Tab-separated table of C-alpha atoms and ligand atoms in Angstrom:
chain	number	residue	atom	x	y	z
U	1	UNK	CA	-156.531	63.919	-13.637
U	2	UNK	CA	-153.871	64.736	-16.292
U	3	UNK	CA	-150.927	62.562	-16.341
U	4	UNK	CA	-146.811	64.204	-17.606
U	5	UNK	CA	-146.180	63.021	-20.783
U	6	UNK	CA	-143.774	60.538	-19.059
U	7	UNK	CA	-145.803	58.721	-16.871
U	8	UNK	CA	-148.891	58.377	-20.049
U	9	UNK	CA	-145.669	56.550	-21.505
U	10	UNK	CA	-145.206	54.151	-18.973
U	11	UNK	CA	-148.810	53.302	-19.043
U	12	UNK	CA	-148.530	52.518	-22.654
U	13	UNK	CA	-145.205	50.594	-22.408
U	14	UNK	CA	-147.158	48.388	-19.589
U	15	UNK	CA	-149.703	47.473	-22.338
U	16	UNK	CA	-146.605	46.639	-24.707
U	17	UNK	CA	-146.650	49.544	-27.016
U	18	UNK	CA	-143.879	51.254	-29.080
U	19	UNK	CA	-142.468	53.676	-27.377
U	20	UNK	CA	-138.893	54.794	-28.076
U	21	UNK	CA	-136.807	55.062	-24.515
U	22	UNK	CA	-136.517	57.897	-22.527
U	23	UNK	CA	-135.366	59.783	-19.570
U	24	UNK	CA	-136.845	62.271	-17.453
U	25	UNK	CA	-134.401	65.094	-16.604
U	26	UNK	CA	-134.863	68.332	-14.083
U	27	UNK	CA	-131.605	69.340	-14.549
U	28	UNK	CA	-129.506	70.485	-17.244
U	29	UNK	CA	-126.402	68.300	-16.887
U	30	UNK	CA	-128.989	65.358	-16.278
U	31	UNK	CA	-130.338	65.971	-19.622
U	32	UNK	CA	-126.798	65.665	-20.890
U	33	UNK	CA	-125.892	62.468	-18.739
U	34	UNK	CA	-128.791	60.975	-20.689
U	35	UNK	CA	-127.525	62.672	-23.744
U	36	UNK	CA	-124.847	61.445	-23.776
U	37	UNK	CA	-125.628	57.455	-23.390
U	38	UNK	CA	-128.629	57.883	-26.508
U	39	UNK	CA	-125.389	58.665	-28.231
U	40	UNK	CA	-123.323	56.462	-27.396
U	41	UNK	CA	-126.083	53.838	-27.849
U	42	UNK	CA	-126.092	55.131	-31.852
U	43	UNK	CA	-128.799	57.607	-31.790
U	44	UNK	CA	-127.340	60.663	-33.860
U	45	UNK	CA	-129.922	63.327	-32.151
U	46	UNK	CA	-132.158	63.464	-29.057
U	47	UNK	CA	-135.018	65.279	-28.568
U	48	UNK	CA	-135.825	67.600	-25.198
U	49	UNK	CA	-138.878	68.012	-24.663
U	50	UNK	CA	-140.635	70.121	-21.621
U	51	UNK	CA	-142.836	68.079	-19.479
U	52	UNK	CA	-146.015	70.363	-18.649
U	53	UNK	CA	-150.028	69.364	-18.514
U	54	UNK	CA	-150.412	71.374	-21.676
U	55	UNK	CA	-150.828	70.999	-25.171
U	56	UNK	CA	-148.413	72.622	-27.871
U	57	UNK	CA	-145.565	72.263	-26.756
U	58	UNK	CA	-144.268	72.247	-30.336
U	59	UNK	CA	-145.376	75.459	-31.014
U	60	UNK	CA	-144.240	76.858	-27.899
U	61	UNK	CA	-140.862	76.304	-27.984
U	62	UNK	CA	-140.629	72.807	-25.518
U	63	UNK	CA	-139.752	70.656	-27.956
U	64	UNK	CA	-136.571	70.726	-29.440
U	65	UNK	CA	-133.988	68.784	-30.977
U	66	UNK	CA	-129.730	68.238	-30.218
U	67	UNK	CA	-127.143	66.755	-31.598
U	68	UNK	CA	-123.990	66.837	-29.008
U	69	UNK	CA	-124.043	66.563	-25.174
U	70	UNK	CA	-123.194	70.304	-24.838
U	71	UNK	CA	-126.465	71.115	-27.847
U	72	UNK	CA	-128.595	69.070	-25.414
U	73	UNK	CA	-127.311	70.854	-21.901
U	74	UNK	CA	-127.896	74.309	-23.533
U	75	UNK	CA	-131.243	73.072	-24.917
U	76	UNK	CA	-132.397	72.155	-21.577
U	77	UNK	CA	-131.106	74.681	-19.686
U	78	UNK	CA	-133.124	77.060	-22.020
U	79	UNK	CA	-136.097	74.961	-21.268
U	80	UNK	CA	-136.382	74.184	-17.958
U	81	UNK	CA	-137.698	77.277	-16.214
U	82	UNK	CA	-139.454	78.266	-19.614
U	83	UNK	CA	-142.958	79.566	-19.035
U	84	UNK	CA	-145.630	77.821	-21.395
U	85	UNK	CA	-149.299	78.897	-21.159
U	86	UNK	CA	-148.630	79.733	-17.691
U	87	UNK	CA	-147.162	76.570	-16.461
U	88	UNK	CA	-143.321	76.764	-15.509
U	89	UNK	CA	-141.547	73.569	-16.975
U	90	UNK	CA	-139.582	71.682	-14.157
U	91	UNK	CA	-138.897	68.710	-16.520
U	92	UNK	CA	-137.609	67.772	-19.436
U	93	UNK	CA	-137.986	64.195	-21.399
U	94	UNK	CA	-134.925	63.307	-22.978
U	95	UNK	CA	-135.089	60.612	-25.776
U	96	UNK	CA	-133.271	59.442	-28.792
U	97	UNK	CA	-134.899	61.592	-32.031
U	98	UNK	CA	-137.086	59.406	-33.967
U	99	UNK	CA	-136.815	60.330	-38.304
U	100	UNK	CA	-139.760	60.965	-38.849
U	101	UNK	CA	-141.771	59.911	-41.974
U	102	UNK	CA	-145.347	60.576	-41.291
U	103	UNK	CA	-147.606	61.577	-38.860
U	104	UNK	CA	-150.847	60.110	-37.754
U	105	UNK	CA	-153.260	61.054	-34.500
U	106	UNK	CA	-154.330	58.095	-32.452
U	107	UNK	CA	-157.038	58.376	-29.441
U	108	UNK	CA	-159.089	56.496	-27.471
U	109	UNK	CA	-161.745	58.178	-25.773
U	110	UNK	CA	-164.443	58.215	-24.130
U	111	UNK	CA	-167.612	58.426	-26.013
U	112	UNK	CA	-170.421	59.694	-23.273
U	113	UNK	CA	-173.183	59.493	-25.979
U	114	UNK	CA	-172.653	55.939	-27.073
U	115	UNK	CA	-171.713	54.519	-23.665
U	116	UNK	CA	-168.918	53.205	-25.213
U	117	UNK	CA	-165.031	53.609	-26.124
U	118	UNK	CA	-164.492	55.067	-29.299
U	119	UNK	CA	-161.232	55.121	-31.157
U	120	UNK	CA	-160.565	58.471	-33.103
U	121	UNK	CA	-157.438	58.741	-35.730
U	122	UNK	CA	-156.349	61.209	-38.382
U	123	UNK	CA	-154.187	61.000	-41.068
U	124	UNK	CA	-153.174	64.779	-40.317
U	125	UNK	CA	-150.978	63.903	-37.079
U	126	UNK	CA	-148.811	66.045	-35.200
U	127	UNK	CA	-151.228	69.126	-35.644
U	128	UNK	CA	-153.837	70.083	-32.788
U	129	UNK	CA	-157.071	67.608	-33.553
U	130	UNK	CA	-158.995	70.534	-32.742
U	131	UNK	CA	-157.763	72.183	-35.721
U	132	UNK	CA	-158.125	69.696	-38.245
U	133	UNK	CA	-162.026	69.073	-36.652
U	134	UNK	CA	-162.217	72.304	-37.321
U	135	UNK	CA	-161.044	73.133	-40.449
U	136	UNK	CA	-162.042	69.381	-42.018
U	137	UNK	CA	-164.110	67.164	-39.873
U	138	UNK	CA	-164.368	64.530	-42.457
U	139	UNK	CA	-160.280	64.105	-41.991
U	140	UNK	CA	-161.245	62.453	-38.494
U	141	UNK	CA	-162.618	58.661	-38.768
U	142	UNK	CA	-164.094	56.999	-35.611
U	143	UNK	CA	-164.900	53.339	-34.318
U	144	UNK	CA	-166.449	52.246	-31.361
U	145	UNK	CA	-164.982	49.527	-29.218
U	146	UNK	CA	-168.122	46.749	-28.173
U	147	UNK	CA	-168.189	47.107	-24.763
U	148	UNK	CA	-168.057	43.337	-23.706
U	149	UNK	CA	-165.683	41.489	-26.661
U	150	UNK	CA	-163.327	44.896	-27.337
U	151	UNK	CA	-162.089	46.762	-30.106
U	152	UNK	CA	-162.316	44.103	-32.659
U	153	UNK	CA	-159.328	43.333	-35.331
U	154	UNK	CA	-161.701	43.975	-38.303
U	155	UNK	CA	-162.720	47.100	-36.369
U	156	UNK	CA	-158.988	48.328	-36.097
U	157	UNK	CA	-158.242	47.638	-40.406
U	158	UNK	CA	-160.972	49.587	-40.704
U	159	UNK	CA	-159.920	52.260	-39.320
U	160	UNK	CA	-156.885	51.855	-40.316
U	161	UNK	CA	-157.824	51.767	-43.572
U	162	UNK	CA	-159.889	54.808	-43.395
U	163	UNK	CA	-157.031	56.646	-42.580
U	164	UNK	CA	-154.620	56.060	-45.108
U	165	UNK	CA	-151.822	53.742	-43.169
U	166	UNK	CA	-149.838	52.075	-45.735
U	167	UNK	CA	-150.717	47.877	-45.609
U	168	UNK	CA	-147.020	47.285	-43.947
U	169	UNK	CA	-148.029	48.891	-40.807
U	170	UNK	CA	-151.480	47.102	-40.529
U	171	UNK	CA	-150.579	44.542	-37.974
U	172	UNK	CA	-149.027	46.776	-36.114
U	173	UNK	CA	-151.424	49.592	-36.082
U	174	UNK	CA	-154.377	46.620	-35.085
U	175	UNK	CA	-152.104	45.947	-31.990
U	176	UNK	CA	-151.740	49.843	-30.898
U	177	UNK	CA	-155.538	50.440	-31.329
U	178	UNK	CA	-155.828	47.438	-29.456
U	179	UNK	CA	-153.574	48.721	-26.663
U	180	UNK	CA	-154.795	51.836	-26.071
U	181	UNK	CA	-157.829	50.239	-25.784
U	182	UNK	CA	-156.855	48.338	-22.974
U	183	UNK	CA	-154.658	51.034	-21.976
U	184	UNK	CA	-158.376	52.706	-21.221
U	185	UNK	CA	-159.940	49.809	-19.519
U	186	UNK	CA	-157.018	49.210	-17.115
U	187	UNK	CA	-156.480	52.482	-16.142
U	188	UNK	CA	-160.542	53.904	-16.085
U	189	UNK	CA	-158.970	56.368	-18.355
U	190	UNK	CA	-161.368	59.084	-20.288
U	191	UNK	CA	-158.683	59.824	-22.924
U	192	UNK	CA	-155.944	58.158	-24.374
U	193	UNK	CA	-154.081	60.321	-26.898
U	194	UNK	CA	-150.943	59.758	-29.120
U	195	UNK	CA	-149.848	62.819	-31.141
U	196	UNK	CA	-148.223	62.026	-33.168
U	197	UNK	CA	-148.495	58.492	-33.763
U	198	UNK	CA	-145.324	58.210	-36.161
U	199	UNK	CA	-143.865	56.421	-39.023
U	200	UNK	CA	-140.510	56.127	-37.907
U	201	UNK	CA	-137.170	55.448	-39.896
U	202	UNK	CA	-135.113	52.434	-38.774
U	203	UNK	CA	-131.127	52.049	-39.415
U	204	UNK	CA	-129.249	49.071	-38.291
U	205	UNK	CA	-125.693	49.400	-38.086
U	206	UNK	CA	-124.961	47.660	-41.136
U	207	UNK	CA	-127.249	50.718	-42.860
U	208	UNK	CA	-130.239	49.483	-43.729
U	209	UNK	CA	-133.530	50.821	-43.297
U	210	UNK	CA	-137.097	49.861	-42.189
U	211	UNK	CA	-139.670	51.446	-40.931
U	212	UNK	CA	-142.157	51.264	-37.969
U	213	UNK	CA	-145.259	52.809	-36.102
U	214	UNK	CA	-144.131	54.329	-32.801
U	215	UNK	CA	-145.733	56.469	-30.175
U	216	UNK	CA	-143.866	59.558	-30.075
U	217	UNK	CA	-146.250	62.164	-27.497
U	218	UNK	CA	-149.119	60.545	-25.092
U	219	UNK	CA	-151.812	62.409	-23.143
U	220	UNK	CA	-153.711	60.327	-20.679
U	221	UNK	CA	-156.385	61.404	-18.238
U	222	UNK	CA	-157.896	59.218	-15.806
U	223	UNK	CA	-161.534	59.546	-14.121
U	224	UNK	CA	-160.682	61.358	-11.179
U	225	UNK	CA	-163.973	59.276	-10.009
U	226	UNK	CA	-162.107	56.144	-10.514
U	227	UNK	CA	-158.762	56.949	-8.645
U	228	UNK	CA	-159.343	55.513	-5.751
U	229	UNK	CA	-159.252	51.940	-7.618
U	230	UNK	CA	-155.438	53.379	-8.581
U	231	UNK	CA	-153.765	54.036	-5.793
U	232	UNK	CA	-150.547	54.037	-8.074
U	233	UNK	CA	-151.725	56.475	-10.499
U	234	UNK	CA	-152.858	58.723	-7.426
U	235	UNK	CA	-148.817	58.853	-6.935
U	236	UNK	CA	-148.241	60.582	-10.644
U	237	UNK	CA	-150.643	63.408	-9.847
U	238	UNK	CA	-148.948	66.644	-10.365
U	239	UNK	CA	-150.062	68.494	-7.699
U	240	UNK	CA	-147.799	71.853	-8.473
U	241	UNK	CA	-149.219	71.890	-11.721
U	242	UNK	CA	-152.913	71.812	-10.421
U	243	UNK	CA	-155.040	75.132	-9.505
U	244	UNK	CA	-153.825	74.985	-5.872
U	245	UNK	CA	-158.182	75.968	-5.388
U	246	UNK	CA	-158.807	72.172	-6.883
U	247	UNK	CA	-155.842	70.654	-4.389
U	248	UNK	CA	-157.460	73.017	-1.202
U	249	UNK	CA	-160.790	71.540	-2.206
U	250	UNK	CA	-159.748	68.285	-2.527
U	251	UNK	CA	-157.540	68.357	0.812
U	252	UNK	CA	-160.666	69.572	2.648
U	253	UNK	CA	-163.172	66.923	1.069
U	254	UNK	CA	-165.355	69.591	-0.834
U	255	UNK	CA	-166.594	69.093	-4.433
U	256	UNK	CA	-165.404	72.553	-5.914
U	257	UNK	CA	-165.477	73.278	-9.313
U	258	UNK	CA	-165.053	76.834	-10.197
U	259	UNK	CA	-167.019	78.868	-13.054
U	260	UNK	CA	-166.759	82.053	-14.221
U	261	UNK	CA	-169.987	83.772	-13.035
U	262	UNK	CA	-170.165	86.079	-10.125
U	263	UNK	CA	-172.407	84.382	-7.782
U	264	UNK	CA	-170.927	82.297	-4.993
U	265	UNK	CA	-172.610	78.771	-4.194
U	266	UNK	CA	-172.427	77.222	-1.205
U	267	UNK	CA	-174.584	74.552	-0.681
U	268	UNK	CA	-174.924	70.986	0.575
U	269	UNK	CA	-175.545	67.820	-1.572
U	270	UNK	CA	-174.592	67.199	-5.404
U	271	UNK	CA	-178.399	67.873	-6.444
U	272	UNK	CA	-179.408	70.863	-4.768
U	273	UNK	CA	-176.235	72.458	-5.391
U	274	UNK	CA	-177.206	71.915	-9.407
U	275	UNK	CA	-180.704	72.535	-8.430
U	276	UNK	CA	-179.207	76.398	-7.182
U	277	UNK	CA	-176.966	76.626	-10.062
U	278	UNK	CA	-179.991	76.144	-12.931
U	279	UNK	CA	-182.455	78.616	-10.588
U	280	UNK	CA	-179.397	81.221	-10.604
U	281	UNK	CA	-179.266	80.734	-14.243
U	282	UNK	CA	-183.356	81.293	-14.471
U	283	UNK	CA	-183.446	84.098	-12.407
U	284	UNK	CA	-180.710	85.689	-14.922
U	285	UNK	CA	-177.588	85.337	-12.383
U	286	UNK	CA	-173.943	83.495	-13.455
U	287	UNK	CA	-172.725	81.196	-10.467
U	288	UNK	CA	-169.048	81.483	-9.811
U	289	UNK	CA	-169.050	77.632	-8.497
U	290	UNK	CA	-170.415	74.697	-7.715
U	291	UNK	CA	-170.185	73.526	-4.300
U	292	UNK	CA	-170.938	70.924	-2.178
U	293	UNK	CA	-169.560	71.204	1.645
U	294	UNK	CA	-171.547	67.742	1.985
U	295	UNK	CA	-173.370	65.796	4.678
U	296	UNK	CA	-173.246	66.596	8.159
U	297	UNK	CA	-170.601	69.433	7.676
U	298	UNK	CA	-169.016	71.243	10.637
U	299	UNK	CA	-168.168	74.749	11.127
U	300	UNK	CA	-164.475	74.659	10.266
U	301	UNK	CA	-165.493	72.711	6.660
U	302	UNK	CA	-167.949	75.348	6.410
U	303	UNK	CA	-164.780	78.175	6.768
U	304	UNK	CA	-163.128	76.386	4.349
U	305	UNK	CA	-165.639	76.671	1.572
U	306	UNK	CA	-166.059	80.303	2.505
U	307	UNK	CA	-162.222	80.073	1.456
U	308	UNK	CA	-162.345	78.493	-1.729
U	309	UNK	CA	-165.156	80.687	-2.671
U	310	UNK	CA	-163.588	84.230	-1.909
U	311	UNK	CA	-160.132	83.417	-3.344
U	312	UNK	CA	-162.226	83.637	-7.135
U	313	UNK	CA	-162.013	87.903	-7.099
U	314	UNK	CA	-164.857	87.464	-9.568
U	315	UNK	CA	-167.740	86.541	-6.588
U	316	UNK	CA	-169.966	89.332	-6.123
U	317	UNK	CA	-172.172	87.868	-3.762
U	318	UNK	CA	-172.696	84.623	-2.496
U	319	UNK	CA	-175.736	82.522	-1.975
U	320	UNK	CA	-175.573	80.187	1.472
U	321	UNK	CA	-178.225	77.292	0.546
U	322	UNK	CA	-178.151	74.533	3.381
U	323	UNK	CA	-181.079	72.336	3.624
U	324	UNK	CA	-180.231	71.180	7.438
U	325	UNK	CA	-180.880	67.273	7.655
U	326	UNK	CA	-177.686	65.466	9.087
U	327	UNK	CA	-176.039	68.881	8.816
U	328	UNK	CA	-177.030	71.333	11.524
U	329	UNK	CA	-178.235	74.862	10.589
U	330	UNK	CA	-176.217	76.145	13.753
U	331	UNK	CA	-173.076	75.046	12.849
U	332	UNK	CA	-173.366	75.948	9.517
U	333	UNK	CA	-174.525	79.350	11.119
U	334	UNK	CA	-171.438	79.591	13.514
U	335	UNK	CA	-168.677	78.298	10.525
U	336	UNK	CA	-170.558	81.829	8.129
U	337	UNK	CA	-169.832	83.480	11.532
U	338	UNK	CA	-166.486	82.729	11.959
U	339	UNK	CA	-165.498	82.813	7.942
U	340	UNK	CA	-166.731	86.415	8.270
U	341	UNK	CA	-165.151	87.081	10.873
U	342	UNK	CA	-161.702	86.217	9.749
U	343	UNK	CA	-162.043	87.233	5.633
U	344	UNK	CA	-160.272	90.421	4.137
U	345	UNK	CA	-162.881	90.816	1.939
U	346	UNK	CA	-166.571	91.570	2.644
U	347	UNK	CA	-168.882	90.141	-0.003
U	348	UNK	CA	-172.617	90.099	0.399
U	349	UNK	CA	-174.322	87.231	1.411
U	350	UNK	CA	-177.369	85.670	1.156
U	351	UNK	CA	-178.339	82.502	3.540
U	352	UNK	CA	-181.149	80.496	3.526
U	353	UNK	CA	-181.111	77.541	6.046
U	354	UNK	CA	-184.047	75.143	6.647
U	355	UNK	CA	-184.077	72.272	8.200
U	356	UNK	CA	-182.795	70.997	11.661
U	357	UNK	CA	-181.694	74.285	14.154
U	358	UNK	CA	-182.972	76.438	11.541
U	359	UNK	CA	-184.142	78.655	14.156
U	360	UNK	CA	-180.753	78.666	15.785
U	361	UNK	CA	-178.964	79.340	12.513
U	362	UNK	CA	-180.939	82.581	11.909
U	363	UNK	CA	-180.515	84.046	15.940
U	364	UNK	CA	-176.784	82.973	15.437
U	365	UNK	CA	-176.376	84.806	12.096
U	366	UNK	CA	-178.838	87.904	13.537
U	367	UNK	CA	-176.502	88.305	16.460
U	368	UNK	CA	-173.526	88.418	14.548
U	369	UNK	CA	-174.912	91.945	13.084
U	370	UNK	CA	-172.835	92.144	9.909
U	371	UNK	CA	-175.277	94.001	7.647
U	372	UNK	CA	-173.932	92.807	4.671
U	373	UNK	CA	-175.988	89.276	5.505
U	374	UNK	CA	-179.056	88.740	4.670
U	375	UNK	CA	-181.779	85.939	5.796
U	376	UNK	CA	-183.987	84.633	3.301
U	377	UNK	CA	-187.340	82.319	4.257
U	378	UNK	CA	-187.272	80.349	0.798
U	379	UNK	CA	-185.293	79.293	-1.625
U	380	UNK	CA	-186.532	81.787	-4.710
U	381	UNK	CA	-186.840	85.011	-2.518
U	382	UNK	CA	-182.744	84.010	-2.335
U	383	UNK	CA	-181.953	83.897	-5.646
U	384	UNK	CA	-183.894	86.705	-6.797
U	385	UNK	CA	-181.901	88.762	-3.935
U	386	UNK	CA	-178.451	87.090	-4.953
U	387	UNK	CA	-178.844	88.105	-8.550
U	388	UNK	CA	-180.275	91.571	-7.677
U	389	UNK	CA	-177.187	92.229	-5.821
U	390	UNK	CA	-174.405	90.391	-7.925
U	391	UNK	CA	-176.264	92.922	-10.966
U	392	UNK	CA	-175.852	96.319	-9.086
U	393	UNK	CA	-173.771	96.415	-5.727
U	394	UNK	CA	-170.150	97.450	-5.872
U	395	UNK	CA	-168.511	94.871	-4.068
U	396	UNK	CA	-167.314	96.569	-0.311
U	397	UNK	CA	-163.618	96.131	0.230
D	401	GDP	P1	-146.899	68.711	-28.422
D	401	GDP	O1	-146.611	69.866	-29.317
D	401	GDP	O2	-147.098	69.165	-27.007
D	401	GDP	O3	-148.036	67.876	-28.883
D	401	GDP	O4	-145.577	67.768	-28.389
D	401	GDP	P2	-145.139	66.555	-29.343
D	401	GDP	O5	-144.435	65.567	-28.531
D	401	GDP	O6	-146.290	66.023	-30.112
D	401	GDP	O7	-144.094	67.200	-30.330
D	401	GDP	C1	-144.474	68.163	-31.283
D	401	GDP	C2	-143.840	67.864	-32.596
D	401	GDP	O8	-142.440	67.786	-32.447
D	401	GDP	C3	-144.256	66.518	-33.194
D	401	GDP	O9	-145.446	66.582	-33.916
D	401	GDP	C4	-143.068	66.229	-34.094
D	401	GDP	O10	-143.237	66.859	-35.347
D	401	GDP	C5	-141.909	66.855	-33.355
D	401	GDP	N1	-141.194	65.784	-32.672
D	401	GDP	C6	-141.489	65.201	-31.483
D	401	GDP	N2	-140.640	64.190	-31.214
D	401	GDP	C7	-139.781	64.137	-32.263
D	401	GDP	C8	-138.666	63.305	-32.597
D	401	GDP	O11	-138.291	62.380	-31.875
D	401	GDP	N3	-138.028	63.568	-33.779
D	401	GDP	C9	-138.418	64.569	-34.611
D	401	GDP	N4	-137.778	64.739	-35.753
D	401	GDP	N5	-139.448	65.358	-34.339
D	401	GDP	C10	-140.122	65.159	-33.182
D	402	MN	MN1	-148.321	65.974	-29.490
């Protein structure tokens, strides 16, 4: 799960990190109220910034800067509503506009190969990491965190070091790494992400300056496997920025994740539904999905996949793969029934049930006498037929 720029910060300000204040806005004369107090406070500009699950924001217009109340209403108002990569913005960050000496890239992440956390900066900040691993891989230096004792302080120079932060930050960058470390562990976050990470001008009010390292943009995401264990991050979930297939999925307790092949999947159990997806693959098919309608699942869950499936206008055909063990082959049969029953769009289908009522599922599904449903005895004969006719049938409308 993707957090909003604005709730990443709060995580990071629990763990004690530099982040200048802000305010969330969804209005235009809220982002002046807020406006209007940075000023007051002594900040001479304030940055707006659109609040979306999406990268480059920068270059898409959402992040902009103002210097009066009426600057920062108009600035707003021109951003709220704003379409970026598809995603309308509803909010807007308001904060005070930090001057800006350098920028570095900061990120924790998780490091699948290694097993362990591994911390990931750049002295080219502000830019897309993608871009500079693209263009100069070298420019991105890497530690990984021990997994019992922590990133380290000598672990944290070095990287510091390795990128080029000038000795006066030092302590402070050791404590950052450090927190978005923890920021990681506390949360069962994947990614931890400040873009920039920024050398920031300071003026007092008599006029002098300093400088410091503050967090200035932060991307979490947290295991979606681990949100259960977070019953307050559960609360920043987004849910009208999410593919509203992934919330219907979730609502209805059905591991859904859609691909972009042609063949539907619906099957039962994590392993045989990968077990389908890699024969699709060998037999030379794409599968749309995976799907697993799980253990023991009744007609009306059943429906419900049939849902999620047919709302991709990329499926073909679908392949119906139910080894019957807890889950019944005849309600499975009646839920294909019924989802065919009530669907605006006829897509072939190919079902092979074994298992407990197997016998039942095949008279139920025989009886219906929709010829565009096919039985199949084993689990090969059904692919080979599922990719035959994703290849060459038109889909019927
Ligand atoms: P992103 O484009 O979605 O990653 O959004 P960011 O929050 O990283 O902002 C993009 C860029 O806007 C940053 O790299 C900065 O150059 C600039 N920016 C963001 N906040 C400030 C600020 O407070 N002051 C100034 N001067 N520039 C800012
Ligand atoms: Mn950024």
């Amino acid at each position: 799960m993707k957090l909003q720029e604005y709730h990443a910060k709060r995580l990071l300000l629990a763990e004690k990190l530099p982040v200048p204040a802000y305010d969330v806005a969804e209005t235009a004369a809220e982002a002046r109220r807020a406006t209007e107090s940075y000023l007051a406070g002594g900040a001479e500009k304030v940055v707006i910034k659109a609040q979306v699950l999406v990268g480059g924001r920068g270059k898409a217009g959402g992040v902009k800067l103002a210097s009066t109340p009426d600057e920062a209403e108009q600035t707003a108002a021109g951003i709220l509503g704003m379409d970026i990569k598809g995603t309308t913005v509803r909010r807007v960050l308001v904060a005070p506009a930090a001057d800006i000496v350098r920028e570095y890239y900061l990120a924790a992440v998780l490091d699948r190969s290694t097993r362990r956390i591994m911390l990931m900066g750049s002295a080219e900040g502000g830019v897309e990491i993608e871009v500079v691993a693209a263009k100069d891989p070298t420019a991105i230096k890497q530690t990984h965190a021990h997994p019992h004792l922590g990133l380290l302080d000598y672990q944290a120079r070095a990287l510091a070091f390795d990128m080029g932060v000038d000795s006066q930050h030092l302590r402070d960058f050791v404590s950052i790494a450090q927190g978005l470390f923890r920021a990681m562990i506390d949360n069962d976050a994947d990614l931890v992400e400040i873009n920039p990470l920024a050398v920031v001008r300071d003026t007092s009010p008599d006029g002098s300056t300093g400088e410091s390292l503050q967090c200035l943009d932060a991307k979490i995401t947290i295991d979606d496997s681990a949100l259960s264990r977070h019953p307050d991050l559960e609360l920043m979930r987004d849910v009208a920025e999410e593919d509203p297939v992934d919330v219907a999925a979730r609502h209805e307790g059905i591991s859904f994740i859609r691909l972009s092949g042609s063949i539907g999947c619906m099957v039962n159990g994590a392993g045989l539904a990968m077990t389908t997806m890699d024969l699709i693959k060998r037999a030379g098919g794409e599968p749309a999905n995976f799907l697993d309608i799980g253990g023991g699942a009744k007609a009306d869950k059943v429906e419900a996949a049939m849902r999620l499936i047919l709302a991709d206008l990329n499926v073909r055909a679908i392949l119906v793969n139910i080894f019957g063990g807890i889950a019944r082959g005849d309600e499975v049969a009646h839920g294909l029934v019924e989802a065919r029953n009530q669907q605006e769009r006829h897509v072939p289908m190919v079902v092979r049930i074994v298992g407990t009522n197997a016998d039942e599922a095949a008279r139920i599904l025989a009886e219906s006498g929709d010829p565009d449903v096919q039985m199949a005895a084993t689990l090969d004969e059904a692919v080979a037929r599922v990719v035959a006719i994703a290849a060459g049938a038109p889909v019927s409308a």
